[in-house]
XYZ file of C-alpha atoms in Angstrom:
561
model
C 46.010 51.785 9.546
C 47.760 48.884 8.394
C 46.570 49.156 4.867
C 47.559 52.892 4.567
C 51.038 51.811 5.717
C 51.329 48.727 3.122
C 50.196 51.376 0.329
C 52.717 54.180 1.734
C 55.421 51.461 1.686
C 54.684 50.914 -2.049
C 54.216 54.224 -3.708
C 55.646 56.501 -0.909
C 53.799 58.546 2.022
C 53.417 61.593 0.139
C 51.229 59.675 -2.561
C 48.830 58.663 -0.432
C 46.090 60.977 0.688
C 43.808 60.133 3.804
C 43.012 64.001 4.358
C 39.496 64.377 3.410
C 39.923 68.015 2.618
C 42.767 67.218 0.323
C 41.529 64.165 -1.164
C 37.859 65.641 -1.812
C 38.715 66.681 -5.793
C 39.775 62.978 -6.199
C 36.416 62.006 -4.440
C 33.890 64.571 -5.998
C 32.521 64.245 -9.484
C 33.100 67.084 -12.246
C 29.356 68.142 -12.176
C 27.906 66.123 -9.244
C 28.382 63.419 -6.708
C 31.161 62.911 -4.009
C 31.676 60.011 -1.573
C 33.971 58.804 1.000
C 37.357 56.656 0.596
C 39.742 55.411 2.787
C 42.431 56.837 0.776
C 43.431 58.028 -2.549
C 46.641 56.473 -3.923
C 49.036 57.733 -6.731
C 51.129 54.912 -7.770
C 53.988 56.090 -10.000
C 54.769 52.931 -12.186
C 52.673 49.938 -13.430
C 54.764 47.536 -11.003
C 53.728 49.913 -8.156
C 49.817 49.779 -9.394
C 50.136 45.942 -9.486
C 51.292 45.870 -5.908
C 48.718 48.332 -4.755
C 46.038 46.201 -6.277
C 47.436 43.270 -4.689
C 47.230 44.968 -1.117
C 43.694 45.927 -1.766
C 42.768 42.627 -2.902
C 44.114 40.919 0.015
C 42.239 43.384 2.249
C 38.984 43.218 0.503
C 38.776 46.741 -0.344
C 36.696 48.126 -3.078
C 38.691 49.534 -6.061
C 37.878 52.475 -7.815
C 40.331 53.441 -10.962
C 40.730 56.968 -11.929
C 42.313 58.600 -14.666
C 41.796 62.535 -15.125
C 38.283 62.549 -13.125
C 36.601 64.397 -16.061
C 33.615 62.242 -15.799
C 30.238 64.070 -16.019
C 28.279 61.192 -14.611
C 30.049 60.216 -11.457
C 31.738 57.345 -13.104
C 34.937 57.351 -11.301
C 34.304 58.736 -8.093
C 32.837 56.853 -4.963
C 29.205 57.038 -4.142
C 28.074 58.513 -0.627
C 25.852 55.155 0.364
C 25.467 51.618 -0.194
C 28.913 50.078 0.045
C 29.670 47.041 2.224
C 33.592 47.224 2.298
C 35.940 50.199 2.514
C 36.809 52.361 -0.572
C 40.266 53.383 -2.082
C 40.750 55.350 -5.185
C 43.464 54.500 -7.383
C 44.481 57.453 -9.314
C 46.723 56.740 -12.855
C 47.684 60.046 -13.335
C 51.439 59.752 -12.313
C 51.607 56.767 -15.218
C 51.292 59.101 -18.067
C 53.841 57.889 -20.580
C 53.226 56.474 -23.885
C 54.702 54.301 -26.529
C 54.489 54.618 -30.199
C 54.941 51.183 -31.987
C 55.280 50.203 -35.794
C 56.670 53.462 -36.500
C 53.347 55.235 -34.946
C 50.642 53.276 -36.801
C 49.656 52.215 -33.095
C 50.339 53.694 -29.494
C 50.570 51.672 -26.281
C 48.744 54.253 -23.795
C 49.014 53.952 -19.863
C 46.576 54.800 -17.113
C 47.334 58.556 -17.114
C 48.004 59.336 -20.603
C 45.958 62.233 -21.831
C 44.775 62.822 -25.277
C 46.534 65.925 -25.624
C 49.747 64.257 -24.838
C 48.969 61.510 -27.491
C 48.060 64.248 -29.830
C 51.132 66.157 -29.479
C 53.507 62.850 -29.740
C 51.587 61.905 -33.091
C 52.321 65.510 -34.475
C 55.838 65.209 -35.726
C 54.726 61.849 -37.771
C 51.804 63.609 -39.284
C 49.342 61.045 -37.272
C 46.556 61.626 -34.906
C 44.926 59.823 -32.312
C 41.223 58.889 -32.314
C 39.867 62.482 -30.829
C 41.733 65.428 -31.216
C 39.816 68.163 -29.854
C 36.927 68.259 -27.385
C 37.503 65.845 -24.471
C 41.271 66.577 -24.901
C 40.474 70.079 -24.326
C 39.540 69.000 -20.761
C 42.440 66.902 -20.072
C 40.565 63.540 -20.759
C 42.665 60.448 -20.633
C 42.891 57.656 -23.314
C 42.082 54.841 -20.993
C 39.030 56.582 -19.665
C 37.594 56.870 -23.418
C 38.217 53.522 -23.904
C 36.605 52.030 -20.666
C 33.680 54.538 -21.378
C 33.366 54.220 -25.081
C 33.800 57.894 -25.512
C 32.539 59.017 -28.963
C 34.517 62.314 -29.783
C 34.061 64.751 -32.696
C 35.506 62.984 -35.722
C 32.978 61.197 -37.756
C 35.023 59.140 -39.826
C 36.675 57.048 -36.432
C 33.835 55.916 -34.301
C 33.728 55.615 -30.659
C 36.812 54.937 -28.848
C 37.499 51.318 -28.893
C 40.223 48.427 -28.828
C 40.595 44.715 -28.337
C 44.302 44.876 -27.237
C 44.943 45.550 -23.621
C 46.493 44.502 -20.439
C 44.577 44.741 -17.260
C 43.864 43.168 -14.212
C 40.489 41.497 -13.219
C 39.318 39.496 -9.805
C 37.951 36.324 -11.250
C 34.820 34.115 -9.848
C 36.926 32.356 -7.309
C 38.242 35.994 -5.959
C 41.699 35.408 -7.307
C 43.739 38.604 -8.828
C 44.973 37.851 -12.146
C 47.014 40.244 -14.701
C 45.674 39.764 -18.238
C 48.070 40.387 -21.318
C 45.959 40.656 -24.667
C 48.072 43.445 -25.986
C 49.331 40.772 -28.732
C 53.028 41.515 -27.587
C 54.989 38.721 -25.675
C 56.347 40.360 -22.517
C 56.875 37.412 -20.160
C 55.088 35.285 -17.617
C 54.791 36.958 -14.220
C 52.975 40.152 -13.632
C 56.223 41.805 -12.233
C 58.210 40.785 -15.698
C 55.176 41.756 -17.930
C 54.972 45.229 -16.581
C 58.788 45.976 -15.929
C 59.264 44.701 -19.682
C 56.418 46.930 -21.139
C 57.579 50.102 -19.043
C 61.296 49.669 -20.063
C 60.682 48.832 -23.589
C 62.307 45.393 -23.528
C 60.972 44.531 -27.048
C 61.363 46.053 -30.572
C 58.684 48.795 -30.592
C 58.916 49.119 -34.508
C 58.656 45.356 -35.177
C 55.537 44.408 -32.942
C 53.511 41.863 -34.535
C 50.257 42.666 -36.348
C 47.485 41.579 -33.901
C 44.639 39.442 -34.775
C 42.150 41.862 -33.076
C 41.055 45.574 -33.654
C 42.680 48.914 -32.448
C 39.530 50.798 -33.408
C 36.037 50.316 -34.414
C 35.853 48.736 -37.869
C 33.408 49.817 -40.545
C 32.053 52.552 -38.977
C 31.744 55.000 -41.883
C 29.522 52.478 -43.392
C 27.236 52.425 -40.246
C 27.204 56.254 -39.957
C 26.337 56.589 -43.449
C 23.341 54.833 -43.078
C 21.079 57.431 -42.325
C 17.862 55.351 -42.892
C 18.377 53.145 -40.050
C 16.002 52.990 -37.159
C 18.714 52.877 -34.623
C 21.643 55.140 -33.365
C 25.072 55.190 -35.052
C 26.629 54.860 -31.553
C 25.946 54.434 -27.989
C 28.006 53.371 -25.032
C 25.726 50.058 -24.381
C 26.112 48.918 -28.106
C 27.129 45.237 -27.684
C 29.724 45.513 -30.486
C 31.461 48.232 -28.403
C 31.890 45.789 -25.338
C 35.146 44.068 -25.283
C 37.375 43.190 -22.091
C 38.379 47.101 -21.167
C 36.395 48.569 -24.013
C 33.056 49.765 -21.924
C 34.386 48.173 -18.914
C 33.763 51.449 -17.080
C 36.239 50.564 -14.096
C 35.100 47.128 -13.584
C 38.901 46.154 -14.371
C 42.208 47.700 -13.701
C 43.423 48.742 -16.969
C 47.493 49.135 -17.297
C 47.598 49.578 -20.976
C 45.542 49.984 -24.366
C 46.863 49.482 -27.855
C 45.179 51.627 -30.019
C 45.505 52.515 -33.943
C 46.434 55.983 -35.084
C 45.480 57.599 -38.209
C 47.182 59.746 -40.900
C 46.751 63.251 -40.234
C 44.501 65.050 -42.885
C 46.197 67.715 -45.043
C 44.451 70.728 -46.077
C 41.228 71.227 -43.981
C 38.325 73.929 -44.131
C 35.628 74.667 -41.651
C 32.134 75.974 -43.223
C 30.309 77.950 -40.813
C 26.775 77.248 -41.484
C 23.619 79.083 -40.183
C 19.931 78.663 -40.229
C 16.875 79.377 -38.437
C 15.132 76.132 -39.654
C 16.536 72.726 -38.158
C 15.060 71.027 -41.296
C 17.757 72.377 -43.568
C 20.558 71.157 -41.461
C 18.891 67.510 -41.159
C 18.550 67.731 -45.180
C 21.885 68.795 -45.464
C 23.039 65.869 -43.387
C 20.976 63.302 -45.086
C 22.573 64.495 -48.417
C 26.417 64.511 -47.126
C 26.125 61.179 -45.492
C 24.509 59.613 -48.369
C 26.011 61.189 -51.335
C 29.228 62.928 -50.581
C 32.462 60.725 -51.988
C 34.473 62.190 -49.062
C 32.960 62.065 -45.184
C 33.465 65.235 -43.398
C 36.210 65.257 -40.553
C 33.465 66.468 -37.911
C 30.150 68.501 -37.881
C 29.633 70.100 -34.475
C 26.018 71.849 -33.428
C 25.345 74.734 -31.309
C 22.034 76.113 -30.536
C 21.866 79.885 -30.187
C 21.067 79.925 -26.491
C 24.136 77.681 -25.936
C 26.172 80.389 -28.107
C 24.839 83.078 -25.909
C 25.889 81.869 -22.443
C 28.905 80.017 -23.864
C 30.088 83.651 -24.840
C 29.294 85.204 -21.429
C 30.175 81.941 -18.950
C 32.905 80.605 -20.848
C 35.060 83.105 -22.143
C 37.589 82.894 -19.472
C 38.036 79.100 -20.195
C 38.400 79.764 -24.166
C 41.074 82.318 -23.294
C 43.113 79.907 -21.072
C 42.948 77.070 -23.718
C 43.620 79.670 -26.594
C 46.528 81.284 -25.172
C 47.996 78.489 -22.917
C 46.979 75.191 -24.299
C 45.529 72.212 -22.748
C 48.765 71.022 -21.174
C 48.602 73.760 -18.673
C 44.896 72.755 -17.704
C 45.677 70.020 -15.071
C 47.752 72.884 -13.210
C 45.144 75.255 -13.031
C 42.713 72.598 -12.035
C 45.123 71.613 -8.995
C 45.522 75.128 -8.081
C 41.639 75.995 -8.278
C 40.973 72.864 -6.046
C 43.600 73.699 -3.584
C 42.020 77.307 -3.331
C 38.572 75.976 -2.890
C 39.887 73.639 -0.183
C 41.478 76.641 1.869
C 38.342 79.115 1.311
C 35.854 76.508 1.928
C 36.811 76.865 5.790
C 36.056 80.459 5.904
C 32.499 81.225 6.147
C 32.871 84.747 4.617
C 33.573 83.067 1.240
C 30.690 81.399 -0.530
C 31.464 77.870 -2.290
C 33.144 78.007 -5.969
C 34.959 81.267 -5.077
C 37.583 80.802 -7.488
C 35.184 80.355 -10.353
C 33.429 83.460 -9.582
C 36.515 85.279 -9.494
C 37.750 83.886 -12.889
C 34.167 84.840 -14.388
C 34.506 88.209 -13.036
C 38.059 88.574 -14.678
C 36.980 87.320 -17.928
C 34.301 89.721 -17.906
C 37.398 92.176 -17.965
C 38.343 91.041 -21.576
C 36.904 92.076 -24.645
C 34.599 89.884 -26.869
C 36.648 86.787 -28.055
C 34.327 85.781 -30.539
C 35.139 86.966 -34.452
C 32.910 89.399 -36.203
C 31.421 86.971 -38.915
C 30.402 84.239 -35.995
C 28.622 87.200 -34.231
C 26.881 88.309 -37.481
C 25.552 84.499 -38.103
C 24.513 84.467 -34.261
C 22.263 87.897 -34.679
C 20.623 86.531 -37.914
C 20.324 82.397 -37.005
C 19.347 80.263 -34.035
C 21.049 76.961 -35.248
C 24.696 76.521 -36.247
C 26.759 73.833 -37.794
C 30.761 73.787 -37.945
C 31.618 71.539 -40.848
C 34.903 70.374 -41.273
C 36.048 69.109 -44.591
C 39.598 67.602 -45.672
C 41.397 66.813 -49.040
C 38.818 66.813 -51.921
C 36.135 66.995 -49.502
C 36.884 70.542 -49.615
C 35.673 71.071 -53.089
C 32.917 68.589 -52.674
C 31.215 70.787 -50.152
C 32.230 74.260 -51.826
C 30.260 73.004 -54.973
C 27.085 71.575 -52.908
C 26.837 74.254 -50.435
C 26.557 77.014 -53.009
C 24.001 74.972 -54.614
C 22.035 73.873 -51.780
C 21.881 77.475 -49.953
C 20.240 78.964 -53.377
C 17.075 77.532 -52.368
C 17.579 76.612 -48.635
C 16.983 79.024 -46.063
C 20.227 80.103 -44.299
C 23.746 80.951 -45.156
C 27.420 79.943 -44.749
C 31.235 81.344 -44.774
C 34.458 79.619 -45.200
C 36.249 80.445 -41.844
C 39.598 81.607 -41.447
C 42.093 79.794 -39.344
C 41.573 82.152 -36.429
C 37.830 81.769 -36.785
C 38.018 78.250 -37.039
C 40.115 77.678 -33.801
C 37.694 80.119 -32.066
C 34.647 78.555 -33.220
C 35.578 75.100 -32.265
C 36.711 76.172 -28.974
C 33.682 78.165 -28.352
C 31.734 74.831 -29.140
C 33.762 73.059 -26.732
C 33.901 75.064 -23.530
C 30.120 74.825 -23.868
C 30.326 71.694 -21.886
C 30.985 73.474 -18.721
C 28.639 76.157 -19.217
C 25.860 74.777 -17.056
C 28.039 74.277 -14.069
C 29.610 77.713 -14.166
C 26.294 79.338 -14.511
C 25.274 77.353 -11.277
C 27.994 78.506 -9.360
C 27.581 82.040 -10.359
C 24.100 82.094 -9.457
C 24.158 79.552 -6.600
C 21.783 81.817 -4.427
C 18.975 81.231 -7.127
C 19.649 78.390 -9.316
C 19.479 75.157 -7.343
C 20.024 72.361 -9.902
C 21.162 71.463 -13.618
C 20.347 68.577 -15.749
C 22.748 67.145 -18.310
C 21.758 64.487 -20.869
C 23.762 63.216 -23.579
C 21.639 61.202 -26.189
C 21.982 59.074 -29.392
C 19.116 59.896 -31.565
C 17.948 57.330 -34.369
C 20.135 57.742 -37.602
C 16.768 58.351 -39.477
C 15.199 61.124 -37.074
C 14.243 63.900 -39.096
C 12.558 65.895 -36.214
C 15.733 65.915 -34.506
C 15.605 69.318 -32.624
C 13.666 68.834 -29.330
C 10.397 70.161 -28.931
C 9.150 70.258 -25.169
C 5.682 70.125 -23.770
C 4.657 73.447 -21.911
C 4.749 71.785 -18.530
C 8.351 70.737 -18.765
C 9.317 74.078 -20.507
C 7.710 76.060 -17.549
C 10.497 73.858 -15.349
C 13.443 75.133 -17.185
C 15.560 78.437 -16.944
C 17.927 77.531 -19.801
C 18.445 75.027 -22.466
C 22.044 74.445 -23.818
C 21.886 72.069 -26.862
C 25.090 71.103 -28.539
C 26.533 68.119 -29.977
C 27.844 65.649 -32.499
C 25.333 66.243 -35.231
C 26.454 64.166 -38.284
C 26.082 61.084 -36.383
C 23.011 62.140 -34.239
C 24.719 62.469 -30.526
C 23.393 65.183 -28.966
C 24.265 66.946 -25.558
C 21.189 68.832 -23.688
C 21.969 70.794 -20.430
C 19.059 72.490 -18.651
C 19.579 75.054 -15.962
C 16.337 74.377 -13.885
C 14.106 77.134 -12.080
C 14.363 77.419 -8.459
C 12.389 74.530 -6.751
C 12.327 72.065 -9.469
C 13.062 68.496 -8.622
C 16.139 67.361 -11.095
C 15.242 63.993 -10.550
C 11.503 63.911 -11.109
C 12.116 66.116 -14.442
C 14.814 63.762 -15.524
C 12.403 60.926 -15.166
C 9.863 62.962 -17.453
C 12.381 64.013 -19.943
C 13.632 60.304 -20.192
C 10.181 59.013 -21.008
C 10.010 61.606 -23.975
C 13.374 60.352 -25.218
C 12.080 56.715 -24.858
C 9.095 57.513 -27.219
C 11.468 58.991 -29.665
C 13.620 55.829 -29.776
C 16.708 57.663 -28.409
C 19.438 55.925 -26.145
C 21.149 57.632 -23.129
C 23.862 58.205 -22.254
C 25.258 58.166 -25.805
C 28.831 58.710 -24.718
C 29.430 59.200 -21.233
C 29.767 56.545 -18.563
C 26.317 55.511 -16.940
C 28.058 56.393 -13.864
C 25.946 56.746 -10.610
C 23.338 58.670 -12.712
C 21.895 56.286 -15.077
C 20.742 52.829 -14.883
C 22.877 50.321 -17.071
C 21.251 48.319 -19.680
C 21.269 44.750 -19.548
C 24.300 44.550 -22.092
C 26.321 46.558 -19.848
C 25.326 44.789 -16.639
C 26.400 41.579 -18.383
C 29.472 43.157 -19.484
C 30.314 44.285 -15.987
C 29.645 40.825 -14.163
C 31.610 39.403 -16.995
C 34.711 41.346 -16.198
C 34.135 41.446 -12.348
C 32.295 38.767 -11.092
C 33.081 39.487 -7.464
C 31.968 43.087 -7.649
C 35.317 44.657 -6.558
C 36.025 47.288 -8.928
C 33.688 50.432 -9.182
C 30.545 48.834 -7.697
C 27.342 50.290 -7.850
C 28.295 51.932 -11.354
C 25.004 51.912 -13.612
C 22.934 51.636 -10.368
C 23.869 47.965 -10.274
C 24.234 46.234 -7.042
C 27.233 47.225 -4.670
C 28.056 44.230 -2.530
C 30.530 41.674 -2.928
C 29.436 39.056 -5.580
C 26.772 41.367 -6.757
C 24.911 40.445 -3.647
C 23.932 36.788 -4.823
C 25.659 34.842 -2.184
């Protein structure tokens, strides 16, 4: 096909995949969904990316931008119906460099730059990116986080956000443009701008201070307002929608300029347990209203999530603990290749590599420290409260007094206990999928939700009516407790329709004043709020990028002509 040949000329034949089996992992979602594409293309430079866009635009082809494909809501893959044009997926994973500017106070991140890579680049200068663990554990990209208003665990920094970016868009006259809003003079033509950026033809430590923000300002005041009747953060918040930020792939992002943050010095995790969710809510309200020093993070886990993660996340915890997250992309690629080969052999059930990893993991001893296990035996709810600097003593004094009366307990975690507790919390995000793969003969579906509760929601822990409870095999509750952003994964009983159950669950959340999704892309699983749809249409008036996201119209010009 002519288009494929043109793309191959730009990036090289080995960087254009047309074979359906080989391209599947780039067309398939992390949890659900998959669709067809004419090709998956891997440009190696920003200039190559621009020329790929020119070819696709000229040929009236739908463009789906993809970074790490860690989306949990099918937000960076094709869907399986409704398109009126051919589709090509552009993966930015080969364009993964970054540039620290102004002595590391800010960073320029490119399409494939991962949070892990950025975190490592900042370590020598004692600074940190917006997020340091959680999404980075799964290999998520910086640009993906900005595009989806991802939240992260760090309570003082708010959702991923910037007003400084370099991106391509197709305007209402169906013309392709490169928009340079980085606040850096890089030239006039697209090729000149992109070459100068990639080759660092500017003084990286004398970049002019921008008039726009590289992170969300005043988030600490917002999250401290625990009497507010609205959530602290959610990805349809109009205050978080600006060009690339919240774009959900409705533009092609070449670079983002972000603030970095001074690294905390001494830190301490207080591991808290209770059988009464009100104990944690009273604790949250006091901390957010009265502490002089906001926590670094406050991560929640429920006992059922703890139990399942202990059993079905052990292999992931071991790999991350021993090998680090930079090794994960190679493991994912190896696993995808094995699945592609074995899927053609009828003697192997789907997801054979994951089921082997599960069996291998069972051979290793329990990875969770003794004191975590003791709390699991005593308590139902756990909070991993991390403090830094003067906040350590502030928390130490308060918790000592608080638990003289409050029902529960806490301990100051050692370095090993802290690392294992944090990793255990974060591998929980993949447990529902692993469980479904292991029990694929009996478990048919899972239902993942991420929700933003009102800041003043006192009865935060979910209580389901019996008619819904009876449809669920397991409930996995975990999340970012201090700003009331919760992840709730449900493993359904055989025969339960996940779409019907989801509608029932969302009605309950609507009554509670919750907003969903909180920090994941709406993808193809949620209907986009009017504020998001307006943002999408402003960015992409011809509906050429990622059409259908948020269950919107999939046709050229949004079906309006």
